[in-house]
mmCIF file of C-alpha atoms in Angstrom:
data_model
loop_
_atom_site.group_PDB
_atom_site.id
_atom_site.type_symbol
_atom_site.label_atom_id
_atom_site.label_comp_id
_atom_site.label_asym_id
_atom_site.label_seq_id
_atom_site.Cartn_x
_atom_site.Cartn_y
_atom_site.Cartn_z
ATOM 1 C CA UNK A 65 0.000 0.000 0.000
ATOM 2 C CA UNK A 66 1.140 3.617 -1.031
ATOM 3 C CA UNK A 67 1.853 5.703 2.303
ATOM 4 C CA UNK A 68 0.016 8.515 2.815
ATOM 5 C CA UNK A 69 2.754 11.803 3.201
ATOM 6 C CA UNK A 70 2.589 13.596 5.964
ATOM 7 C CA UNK A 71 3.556 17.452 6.397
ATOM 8 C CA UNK A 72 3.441 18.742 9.937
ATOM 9 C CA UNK A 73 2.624 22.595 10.530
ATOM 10 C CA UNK A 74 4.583 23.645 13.966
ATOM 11 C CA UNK A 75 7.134 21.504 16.081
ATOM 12 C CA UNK A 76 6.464 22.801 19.471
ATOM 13 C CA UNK A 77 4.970 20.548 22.287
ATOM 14 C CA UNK A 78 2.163 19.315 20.408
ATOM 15 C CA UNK A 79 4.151 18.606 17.396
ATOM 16 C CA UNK A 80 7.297 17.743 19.161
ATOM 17 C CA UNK A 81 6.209 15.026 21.533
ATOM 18 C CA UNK A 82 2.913 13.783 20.533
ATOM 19 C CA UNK A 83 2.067 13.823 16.389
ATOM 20 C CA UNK A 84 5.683 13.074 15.283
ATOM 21 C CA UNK A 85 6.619 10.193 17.595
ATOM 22 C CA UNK A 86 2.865 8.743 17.270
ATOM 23 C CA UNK A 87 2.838 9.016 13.128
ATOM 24 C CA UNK A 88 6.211 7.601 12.675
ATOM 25 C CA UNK A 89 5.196 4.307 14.314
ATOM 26 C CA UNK A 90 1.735 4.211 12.129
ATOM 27 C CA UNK A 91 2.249 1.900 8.816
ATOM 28 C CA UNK A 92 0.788 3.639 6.661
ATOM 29 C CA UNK A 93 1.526 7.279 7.268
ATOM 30 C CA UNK A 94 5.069 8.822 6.554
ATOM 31 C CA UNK A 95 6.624 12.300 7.321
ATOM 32 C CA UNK A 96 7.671 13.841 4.326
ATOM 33 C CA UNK A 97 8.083 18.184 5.364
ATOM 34 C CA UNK A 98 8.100 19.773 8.849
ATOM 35 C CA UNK A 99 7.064 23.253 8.899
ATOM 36 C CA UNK A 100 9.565 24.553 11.777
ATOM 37 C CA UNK A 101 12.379 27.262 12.356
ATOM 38 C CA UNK A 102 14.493 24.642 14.132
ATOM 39 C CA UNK A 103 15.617 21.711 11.937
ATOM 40 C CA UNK A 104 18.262 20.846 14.373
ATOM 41 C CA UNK A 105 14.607 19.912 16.838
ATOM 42 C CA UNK A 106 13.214 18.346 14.204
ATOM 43 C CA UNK A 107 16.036 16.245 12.874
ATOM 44 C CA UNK A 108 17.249 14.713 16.669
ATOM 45 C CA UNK A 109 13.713 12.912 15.991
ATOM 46 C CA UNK A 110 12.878 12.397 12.258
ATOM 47 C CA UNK A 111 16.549 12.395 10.828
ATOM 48 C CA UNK A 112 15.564 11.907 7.226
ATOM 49 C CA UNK A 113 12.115 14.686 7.147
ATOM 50 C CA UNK A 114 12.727 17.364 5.089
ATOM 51 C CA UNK A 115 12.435 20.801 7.050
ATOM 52 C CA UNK A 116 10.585 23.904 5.026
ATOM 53 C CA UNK A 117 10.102 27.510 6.388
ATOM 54 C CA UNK A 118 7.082 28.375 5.113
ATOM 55 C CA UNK A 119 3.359 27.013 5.193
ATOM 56 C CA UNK A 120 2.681 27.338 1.575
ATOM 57 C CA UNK A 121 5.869 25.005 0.240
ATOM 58 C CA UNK A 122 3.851 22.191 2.232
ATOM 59 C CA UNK A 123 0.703 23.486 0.467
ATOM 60 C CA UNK A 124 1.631 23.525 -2.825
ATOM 61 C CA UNK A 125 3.728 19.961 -2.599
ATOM 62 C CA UNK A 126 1.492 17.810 -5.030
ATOM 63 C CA UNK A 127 3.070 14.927 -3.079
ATOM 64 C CA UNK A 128 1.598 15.467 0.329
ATOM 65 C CA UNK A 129 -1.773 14.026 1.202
ATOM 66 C CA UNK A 130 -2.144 15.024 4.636
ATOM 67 C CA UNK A 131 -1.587 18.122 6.673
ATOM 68 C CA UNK A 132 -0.959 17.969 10.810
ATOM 69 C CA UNK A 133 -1.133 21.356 12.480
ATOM 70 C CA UNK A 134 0.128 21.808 16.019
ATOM 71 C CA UNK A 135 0.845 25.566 15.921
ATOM 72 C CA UNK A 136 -1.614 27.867 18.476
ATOM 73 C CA UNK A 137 -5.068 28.147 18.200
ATOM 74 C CA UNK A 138 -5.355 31.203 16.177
ATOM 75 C CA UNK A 139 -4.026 29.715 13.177
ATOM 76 C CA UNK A 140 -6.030 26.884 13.055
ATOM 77 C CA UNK A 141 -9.009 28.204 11.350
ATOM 78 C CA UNK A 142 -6.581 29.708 8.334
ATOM 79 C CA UNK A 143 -4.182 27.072 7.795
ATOM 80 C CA UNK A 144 -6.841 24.169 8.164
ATOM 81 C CA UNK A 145 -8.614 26.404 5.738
ATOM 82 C CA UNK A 146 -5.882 26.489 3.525
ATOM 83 C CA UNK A 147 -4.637 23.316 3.503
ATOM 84 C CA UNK A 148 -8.489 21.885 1.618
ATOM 85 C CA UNK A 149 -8.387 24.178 -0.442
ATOM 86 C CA UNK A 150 -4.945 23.257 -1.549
ATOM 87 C CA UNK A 151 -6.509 19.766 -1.852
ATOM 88 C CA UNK A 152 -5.323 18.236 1.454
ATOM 89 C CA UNK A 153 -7.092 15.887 4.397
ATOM 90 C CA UNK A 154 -6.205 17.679 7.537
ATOM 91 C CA UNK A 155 -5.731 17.262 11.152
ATOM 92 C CA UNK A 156 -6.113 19.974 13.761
ATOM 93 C CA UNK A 157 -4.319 19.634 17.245
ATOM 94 C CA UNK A 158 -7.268 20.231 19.868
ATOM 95 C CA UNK A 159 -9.154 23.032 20.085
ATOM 96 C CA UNK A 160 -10.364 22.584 16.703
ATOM 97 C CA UNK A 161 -10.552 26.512 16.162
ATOM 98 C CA UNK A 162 -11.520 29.572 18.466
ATOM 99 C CA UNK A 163 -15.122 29.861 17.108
ATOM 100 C CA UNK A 164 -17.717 27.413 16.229
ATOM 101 C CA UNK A 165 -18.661 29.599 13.098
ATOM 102 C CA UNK A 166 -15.061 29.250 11.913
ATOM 103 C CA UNK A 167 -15.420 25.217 12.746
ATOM 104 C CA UNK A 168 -19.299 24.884 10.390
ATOM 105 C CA UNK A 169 -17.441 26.736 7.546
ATOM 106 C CA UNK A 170 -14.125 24.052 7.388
ATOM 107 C CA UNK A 171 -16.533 21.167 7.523
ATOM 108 C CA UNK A 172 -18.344 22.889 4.524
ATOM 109 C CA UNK A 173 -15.199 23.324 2.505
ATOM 110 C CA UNK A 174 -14.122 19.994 3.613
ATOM 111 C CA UNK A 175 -16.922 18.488 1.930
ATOM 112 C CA UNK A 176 -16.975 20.218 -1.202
ATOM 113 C CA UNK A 177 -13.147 19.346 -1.773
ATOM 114 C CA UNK A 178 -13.647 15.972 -0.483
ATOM 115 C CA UNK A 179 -11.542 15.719 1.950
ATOM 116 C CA UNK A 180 -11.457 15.009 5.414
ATOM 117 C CA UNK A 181 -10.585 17.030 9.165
ATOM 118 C CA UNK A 182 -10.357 15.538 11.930
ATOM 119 C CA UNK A 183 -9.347 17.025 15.412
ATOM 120 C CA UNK A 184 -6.523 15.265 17.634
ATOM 121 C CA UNK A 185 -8.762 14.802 20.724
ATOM 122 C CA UNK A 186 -5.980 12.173 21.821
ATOM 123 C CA UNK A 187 -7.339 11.622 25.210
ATOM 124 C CA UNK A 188 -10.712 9.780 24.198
ATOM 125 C CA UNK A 189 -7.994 7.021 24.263
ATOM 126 C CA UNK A 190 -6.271 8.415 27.618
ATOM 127 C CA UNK A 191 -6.205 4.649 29.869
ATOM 128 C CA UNK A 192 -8.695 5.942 32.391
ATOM 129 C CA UNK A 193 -10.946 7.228 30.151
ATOM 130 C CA UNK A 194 -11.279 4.007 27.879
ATOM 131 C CA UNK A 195 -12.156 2.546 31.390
ATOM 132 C CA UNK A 196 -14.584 5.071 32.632
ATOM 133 C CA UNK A 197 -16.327 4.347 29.311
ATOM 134 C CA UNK A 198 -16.229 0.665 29.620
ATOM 135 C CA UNK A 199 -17.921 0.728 33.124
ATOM 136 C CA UNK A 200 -20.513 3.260 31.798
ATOM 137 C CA UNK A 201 -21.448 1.547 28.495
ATOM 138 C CA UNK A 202 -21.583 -1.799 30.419
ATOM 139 C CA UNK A 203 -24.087 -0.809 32.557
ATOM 140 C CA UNK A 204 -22.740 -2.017 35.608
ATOM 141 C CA UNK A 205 -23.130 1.328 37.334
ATOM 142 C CA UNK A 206 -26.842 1.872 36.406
ATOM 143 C CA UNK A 207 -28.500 4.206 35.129
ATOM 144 C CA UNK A 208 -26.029 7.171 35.682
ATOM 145 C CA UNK A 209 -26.879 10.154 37.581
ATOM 146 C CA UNK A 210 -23.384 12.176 38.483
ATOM 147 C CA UNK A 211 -20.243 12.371 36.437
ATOM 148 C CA UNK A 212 -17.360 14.710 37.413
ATOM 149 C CA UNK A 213 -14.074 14.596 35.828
ATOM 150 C CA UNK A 214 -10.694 17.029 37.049
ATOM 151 C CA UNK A 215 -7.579 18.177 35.284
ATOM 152 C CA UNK A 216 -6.335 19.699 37.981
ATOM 153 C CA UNK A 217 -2.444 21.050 37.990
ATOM 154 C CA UNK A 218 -0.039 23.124 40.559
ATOM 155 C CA UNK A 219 1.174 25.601 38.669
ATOM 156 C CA UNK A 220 1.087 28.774 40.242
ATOM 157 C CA UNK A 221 3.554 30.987 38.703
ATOM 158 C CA UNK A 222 2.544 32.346 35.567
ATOM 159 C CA UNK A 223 5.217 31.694 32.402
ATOM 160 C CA UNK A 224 5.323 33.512 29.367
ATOM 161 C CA UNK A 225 3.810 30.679 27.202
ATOM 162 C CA UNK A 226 1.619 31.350 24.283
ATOM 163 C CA UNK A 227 -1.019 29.889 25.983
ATOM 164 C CA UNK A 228 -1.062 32.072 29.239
ATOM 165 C CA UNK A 229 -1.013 35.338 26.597
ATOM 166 C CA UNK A 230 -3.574 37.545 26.311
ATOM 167 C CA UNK A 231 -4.666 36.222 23.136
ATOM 168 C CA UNK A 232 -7.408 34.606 21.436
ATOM 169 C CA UNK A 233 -8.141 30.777 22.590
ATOM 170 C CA UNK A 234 -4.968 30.976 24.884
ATOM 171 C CA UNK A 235 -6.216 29.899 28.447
ATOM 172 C CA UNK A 236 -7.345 26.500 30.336
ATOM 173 C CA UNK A 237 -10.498 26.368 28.797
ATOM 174 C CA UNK A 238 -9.533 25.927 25.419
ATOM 175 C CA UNK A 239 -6.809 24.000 26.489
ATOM 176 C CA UNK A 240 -8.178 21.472 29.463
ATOM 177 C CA UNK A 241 -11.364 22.022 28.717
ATOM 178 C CA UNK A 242 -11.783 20.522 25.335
ATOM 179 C CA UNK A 243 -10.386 17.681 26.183
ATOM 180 C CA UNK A 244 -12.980 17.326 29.186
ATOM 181 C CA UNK A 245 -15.851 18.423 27.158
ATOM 182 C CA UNK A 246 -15.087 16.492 24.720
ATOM 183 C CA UNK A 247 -14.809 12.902 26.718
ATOM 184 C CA UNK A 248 -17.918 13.950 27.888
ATOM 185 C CA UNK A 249 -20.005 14.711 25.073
ATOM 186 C CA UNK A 250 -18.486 11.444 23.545
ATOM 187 C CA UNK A 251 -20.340 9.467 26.745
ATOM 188 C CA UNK A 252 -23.447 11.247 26.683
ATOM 189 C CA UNK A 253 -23.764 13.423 23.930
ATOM 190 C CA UNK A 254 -25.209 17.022 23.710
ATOM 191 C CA UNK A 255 -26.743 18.610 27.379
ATOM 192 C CA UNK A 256 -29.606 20.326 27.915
ATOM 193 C CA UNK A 257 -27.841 23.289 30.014
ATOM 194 C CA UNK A 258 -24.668 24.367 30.350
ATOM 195 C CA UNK A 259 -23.499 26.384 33.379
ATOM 196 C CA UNK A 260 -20.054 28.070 33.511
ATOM 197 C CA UNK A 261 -18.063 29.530 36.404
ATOM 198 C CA UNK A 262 -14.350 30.704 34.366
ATOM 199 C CA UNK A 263 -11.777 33.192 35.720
ATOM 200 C CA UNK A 264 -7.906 33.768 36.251
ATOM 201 C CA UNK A 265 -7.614 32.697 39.879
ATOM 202 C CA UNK A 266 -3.493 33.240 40.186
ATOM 203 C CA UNK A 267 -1.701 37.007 40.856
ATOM 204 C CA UNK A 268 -0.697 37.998 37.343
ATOM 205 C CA UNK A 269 -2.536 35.972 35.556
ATOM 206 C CA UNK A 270 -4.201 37.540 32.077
ATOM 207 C CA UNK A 271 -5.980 34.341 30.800
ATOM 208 C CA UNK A 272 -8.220 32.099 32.628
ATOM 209 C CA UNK A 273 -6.248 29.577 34.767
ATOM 210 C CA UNK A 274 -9.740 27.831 36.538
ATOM 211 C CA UNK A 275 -13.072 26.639 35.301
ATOM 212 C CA UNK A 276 -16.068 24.384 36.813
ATOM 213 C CA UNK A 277 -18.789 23.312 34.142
ATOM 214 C CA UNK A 278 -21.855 21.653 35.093
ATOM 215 C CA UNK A 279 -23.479 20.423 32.349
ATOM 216 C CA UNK A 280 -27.614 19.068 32.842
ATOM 217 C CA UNK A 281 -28.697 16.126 31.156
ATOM 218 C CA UNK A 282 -32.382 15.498 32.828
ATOM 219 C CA UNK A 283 -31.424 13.627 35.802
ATOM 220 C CA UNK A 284 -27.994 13.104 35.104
ATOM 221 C CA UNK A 285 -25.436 16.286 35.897
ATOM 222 C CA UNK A 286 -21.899 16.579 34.575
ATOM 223 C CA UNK A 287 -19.111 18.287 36.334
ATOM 224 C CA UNK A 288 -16.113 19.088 34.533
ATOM 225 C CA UNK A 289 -13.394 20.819 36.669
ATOM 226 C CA UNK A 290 -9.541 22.452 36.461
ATOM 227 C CA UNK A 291 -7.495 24.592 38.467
ATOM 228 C CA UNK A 292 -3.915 25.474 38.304
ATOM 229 C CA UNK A 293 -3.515 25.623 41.999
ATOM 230 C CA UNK A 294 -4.253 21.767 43.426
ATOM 231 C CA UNK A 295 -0.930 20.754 45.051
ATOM 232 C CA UNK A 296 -2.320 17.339 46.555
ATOM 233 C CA UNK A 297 -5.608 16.481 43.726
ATOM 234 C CA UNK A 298 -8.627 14.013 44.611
ATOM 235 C CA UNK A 299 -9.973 11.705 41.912
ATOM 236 C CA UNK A 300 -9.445 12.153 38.222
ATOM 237 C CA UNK A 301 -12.833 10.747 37.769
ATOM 238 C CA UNK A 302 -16.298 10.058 40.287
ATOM 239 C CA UNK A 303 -19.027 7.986 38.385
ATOM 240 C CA UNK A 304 -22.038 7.733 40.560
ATOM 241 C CA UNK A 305 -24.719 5.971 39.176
ATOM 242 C CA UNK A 306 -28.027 3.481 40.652
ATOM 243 C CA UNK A 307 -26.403 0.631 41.086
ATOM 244 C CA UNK A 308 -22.716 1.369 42.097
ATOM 245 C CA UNK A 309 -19.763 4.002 42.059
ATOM 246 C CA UNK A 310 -16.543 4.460 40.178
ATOM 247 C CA UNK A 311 -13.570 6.175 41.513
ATOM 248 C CA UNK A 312 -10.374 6.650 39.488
ATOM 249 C CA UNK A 313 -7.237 8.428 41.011
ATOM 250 C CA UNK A 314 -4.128 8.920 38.772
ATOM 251 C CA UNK A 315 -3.230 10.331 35.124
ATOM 252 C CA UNK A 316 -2.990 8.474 31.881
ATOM 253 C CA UNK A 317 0.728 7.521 31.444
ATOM 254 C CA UNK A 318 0.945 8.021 27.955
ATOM 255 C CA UNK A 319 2.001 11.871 28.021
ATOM 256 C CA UNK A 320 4.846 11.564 30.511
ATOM 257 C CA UNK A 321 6.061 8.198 28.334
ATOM 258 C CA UNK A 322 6.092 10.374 24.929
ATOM 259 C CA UNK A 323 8.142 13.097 26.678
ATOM 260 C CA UNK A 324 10.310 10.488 28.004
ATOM 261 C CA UNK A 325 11.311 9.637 24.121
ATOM 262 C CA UNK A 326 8.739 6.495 24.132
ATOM 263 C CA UNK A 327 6.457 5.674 21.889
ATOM 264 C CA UNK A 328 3.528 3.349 21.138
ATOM 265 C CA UNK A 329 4.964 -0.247 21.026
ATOM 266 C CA UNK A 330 7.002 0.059 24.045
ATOM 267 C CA UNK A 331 6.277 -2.709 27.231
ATOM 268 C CA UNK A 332 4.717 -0.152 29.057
ATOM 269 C CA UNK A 333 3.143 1.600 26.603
ATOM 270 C CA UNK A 334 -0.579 2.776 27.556
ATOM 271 C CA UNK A 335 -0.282 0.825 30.863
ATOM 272 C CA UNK A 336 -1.427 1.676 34.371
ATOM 273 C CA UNK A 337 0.346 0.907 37.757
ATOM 274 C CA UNK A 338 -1.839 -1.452 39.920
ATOM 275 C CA UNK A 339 -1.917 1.547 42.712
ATOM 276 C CA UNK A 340 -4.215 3.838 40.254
ATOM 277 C CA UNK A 341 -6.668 1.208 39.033
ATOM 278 C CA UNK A 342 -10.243 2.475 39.783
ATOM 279 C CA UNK A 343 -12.642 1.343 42.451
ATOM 280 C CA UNK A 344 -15.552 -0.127 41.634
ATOM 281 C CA UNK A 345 -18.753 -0.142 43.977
ATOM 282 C CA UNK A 346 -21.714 -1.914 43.595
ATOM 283 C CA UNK A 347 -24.726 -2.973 45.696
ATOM 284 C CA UNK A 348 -27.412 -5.219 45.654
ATOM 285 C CA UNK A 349 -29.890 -5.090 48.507
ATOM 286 C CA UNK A 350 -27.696 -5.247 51.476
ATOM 287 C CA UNK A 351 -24.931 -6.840 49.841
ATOM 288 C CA UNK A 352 -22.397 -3.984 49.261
ATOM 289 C CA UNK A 353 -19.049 -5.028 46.383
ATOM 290 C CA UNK A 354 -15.603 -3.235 46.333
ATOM 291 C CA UNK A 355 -13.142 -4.522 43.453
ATOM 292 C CA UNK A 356 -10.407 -2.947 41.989
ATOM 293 C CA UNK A 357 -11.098 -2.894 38.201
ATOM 294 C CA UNK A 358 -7.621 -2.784 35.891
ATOM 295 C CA UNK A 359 -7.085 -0.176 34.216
ATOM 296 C CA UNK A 360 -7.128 -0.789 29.629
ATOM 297 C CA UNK A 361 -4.530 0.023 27.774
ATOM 298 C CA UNK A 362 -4.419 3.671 26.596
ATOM 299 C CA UNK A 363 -3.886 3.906 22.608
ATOM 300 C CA UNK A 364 -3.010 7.422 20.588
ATOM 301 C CA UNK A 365 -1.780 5.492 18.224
ATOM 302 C CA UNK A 366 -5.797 4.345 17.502
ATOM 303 C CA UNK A 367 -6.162 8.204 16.605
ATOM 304 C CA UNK A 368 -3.866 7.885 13.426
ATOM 305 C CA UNK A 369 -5.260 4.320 12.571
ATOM 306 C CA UNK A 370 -8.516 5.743 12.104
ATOM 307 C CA UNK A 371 -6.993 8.304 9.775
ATOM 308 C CA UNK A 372 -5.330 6.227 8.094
ATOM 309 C CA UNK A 373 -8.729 3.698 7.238
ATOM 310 C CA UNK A 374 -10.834 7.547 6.555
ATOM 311 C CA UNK A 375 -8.152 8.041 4.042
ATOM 312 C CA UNK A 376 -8.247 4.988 2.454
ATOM 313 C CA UNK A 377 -11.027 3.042 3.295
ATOM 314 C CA UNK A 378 -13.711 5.983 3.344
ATOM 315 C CA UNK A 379 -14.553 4.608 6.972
ATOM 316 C CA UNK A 380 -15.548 7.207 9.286
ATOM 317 C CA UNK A 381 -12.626 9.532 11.046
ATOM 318 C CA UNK A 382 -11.871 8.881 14.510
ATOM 319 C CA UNK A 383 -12.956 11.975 15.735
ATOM 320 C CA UNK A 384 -15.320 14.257 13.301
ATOM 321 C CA UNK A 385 -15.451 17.683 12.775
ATOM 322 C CA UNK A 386 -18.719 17.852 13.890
ATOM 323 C CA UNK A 387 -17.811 16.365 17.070
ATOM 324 C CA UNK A 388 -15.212 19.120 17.375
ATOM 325 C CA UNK A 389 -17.590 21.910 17.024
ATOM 326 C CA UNK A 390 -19.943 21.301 19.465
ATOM 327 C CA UNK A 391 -17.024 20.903 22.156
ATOM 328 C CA UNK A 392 -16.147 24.883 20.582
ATOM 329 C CA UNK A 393 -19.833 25.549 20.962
ATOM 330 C CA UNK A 394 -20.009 24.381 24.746
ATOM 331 C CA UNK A 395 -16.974 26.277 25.243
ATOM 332 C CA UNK A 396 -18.423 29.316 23.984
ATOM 333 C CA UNK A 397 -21.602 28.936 25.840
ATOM 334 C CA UNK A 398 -19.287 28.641 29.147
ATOM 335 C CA UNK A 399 -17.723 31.351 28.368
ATOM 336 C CA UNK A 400 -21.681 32.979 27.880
ATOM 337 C CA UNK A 401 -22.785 31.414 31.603
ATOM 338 C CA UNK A 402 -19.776 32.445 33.446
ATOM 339 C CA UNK A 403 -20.190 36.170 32.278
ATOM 340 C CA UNK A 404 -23.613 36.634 32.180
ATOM 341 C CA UNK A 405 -23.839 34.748 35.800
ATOM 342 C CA UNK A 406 -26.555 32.012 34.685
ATOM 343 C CA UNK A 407 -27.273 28.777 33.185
ATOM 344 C CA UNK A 408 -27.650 28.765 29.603
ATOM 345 C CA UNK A 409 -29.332 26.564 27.147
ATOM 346 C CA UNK A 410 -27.643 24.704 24.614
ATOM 347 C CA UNK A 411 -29.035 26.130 21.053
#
């Protein structure tokens, strides 16, 4: 089978650590340009990738199928933009762009060239969450009536990161938050209200550095959480449902393994230590269970699988553009409640 070439837009942290190491070890994907100022970066990782200076030599290379961009959010919208109309599929590092209006108008032009985007929401295959999912869709928990999820962090010095700028889709929310909203509009799909409480809790800080999202689904409420300031966090994830509980301590290992140089096919690769496995409560009558459940194996790599079968097999991409949107649209609509002081309706 022909691989499908591969330019990358950006070699910072996204680029860097998680597309580059993750695509190499796909089989039918290969690198063929990196858009990045440092080819020295580039090369101590993909020796034999050709490093360009400009976005438009990766557009107008006949010979590339597939465009990756990792650089910040507001150049998402122009160079996914771009990139169809210079006849490419395209993948968007997370958040897909700053506005959903800018997100309906790439999945029009990606449909009228053909082609398809997808957004790297990489942590619907985080380990914990493949397991939070499992004991949901089994139904062991019931029907399911709380769900609250942190990303909590202690970082409270302020750095000069793009990110903590005062610029357009810099700040947690775009950045934690669409990976939150996203796992859980994946479990549960669209809510009924959204209610936002978003601010910059640390001295100096010009972008917002906490947010706590409850999102209402009849009976069931969702509770989405971050703060910058949590030296000693609780659970990653609570699951309370009729028939039992789920508690999960601990983060998904595959992050701290890519910045350690590994990659997917490594022993450890996607694993959990015993210590973090979740705790599973259930109750019948009087009869109370506790078991440790074991964590599953986390898998990035199943992101650029997908890809690869939407790209060749016409099969459905692993994450859709339309999936993408509505986390922008939540976020916006966060953004809405926490301002205006109310819950909001989804529209």
């Amino acid at each position: 089978m022909k691989k499908i070439k591969v330019g990358i837009i950006g070699f910072g942290l996204s680029g860097h650590t998680f597309h580059a190491p993750i695509i190499q070890t796909i089989k039918g994907l290969e690198i063929s340009k990196i858009v990045s100022s440092n080819a020295q970066k580039v090369h101590e990782i993909c020796p034999h990738v050709e490093v360009v200076a400009e976005v438009e030599q990766l557009f107008s290379d006949p010979d590339i199928d597939l465009v990756v961009i990792t650089t910040p959010n507001t150049t998402h919208y122009p160079y996914a933009k771009q990139a169809l109309l210079s006849g490419k599929h395209v993948v968007v590092e997370k958040p897909f762009v700053n506005h959903s209006q800018e997100a309906e108008d790439l999945i029009r032009i990606a449909a009228e060239q053909n082609k398809i985007v997808s957004v790297f929401q990489n942590r619907r295959w985080d380990n914990d969450f493949l397991t939070v999912k499992e004991c949901v869709e089994s139904g062991v928990m019931g029907e399911i009536y709380s769900y609250e999820a942190h990303y909590d962090r202690f970082r409270p010095e302020v750095t000069h990161r793009w990110r903590e700028q005062n610029i357009e889709g810099s700040g947690m929310l775009y950045d934690l938050g669409s990976h939150l909203i996203d796992q859980a509009l994946h479990l549960f799909g669209l809510p009924e209200t959204i209610y936002g409480d978003v601010f910059a809790q640390r001295e100096n800080s010009v972008v917002d550095d906490y947010f706590h999202i409850v999102l209402g689904y009849e009976r069931l409420r969702v509770i989405l959480h971050s703060s910058s300031i949590v030296k000693n966090g609780g659970p990653k994830f609570q699951i309370h449902g009729s028939k039992g509980s789920f508690i999960k301590y601990g983060l998904d290992s595959q992050e701290g393994l890519l910045r350690q140089g590994k990659a997917p096919g490594d022993a450890l690769w996607g694993k959990d230590q015993a210590e973090y496995y979740g705790e599973l409560t259930v109750g019948v009558g009087d009869l109370v269970l506790k078991g440790k459940v074991e964590t599953a194996t986390g898998s990035y790599e199943a992101y650029y699988e997908g890809i690869v079968e939407a790209i060749v097999d016409n099969k459905p991409v692993p994450v859709s553009a339309t999936d993408a949107m509505h986390t922008i649209k939540v976020i916006e609509l966060v953004k809405k409640s926490s301002q205006e002081k109310r819950v909001v309706f989804f529209q």
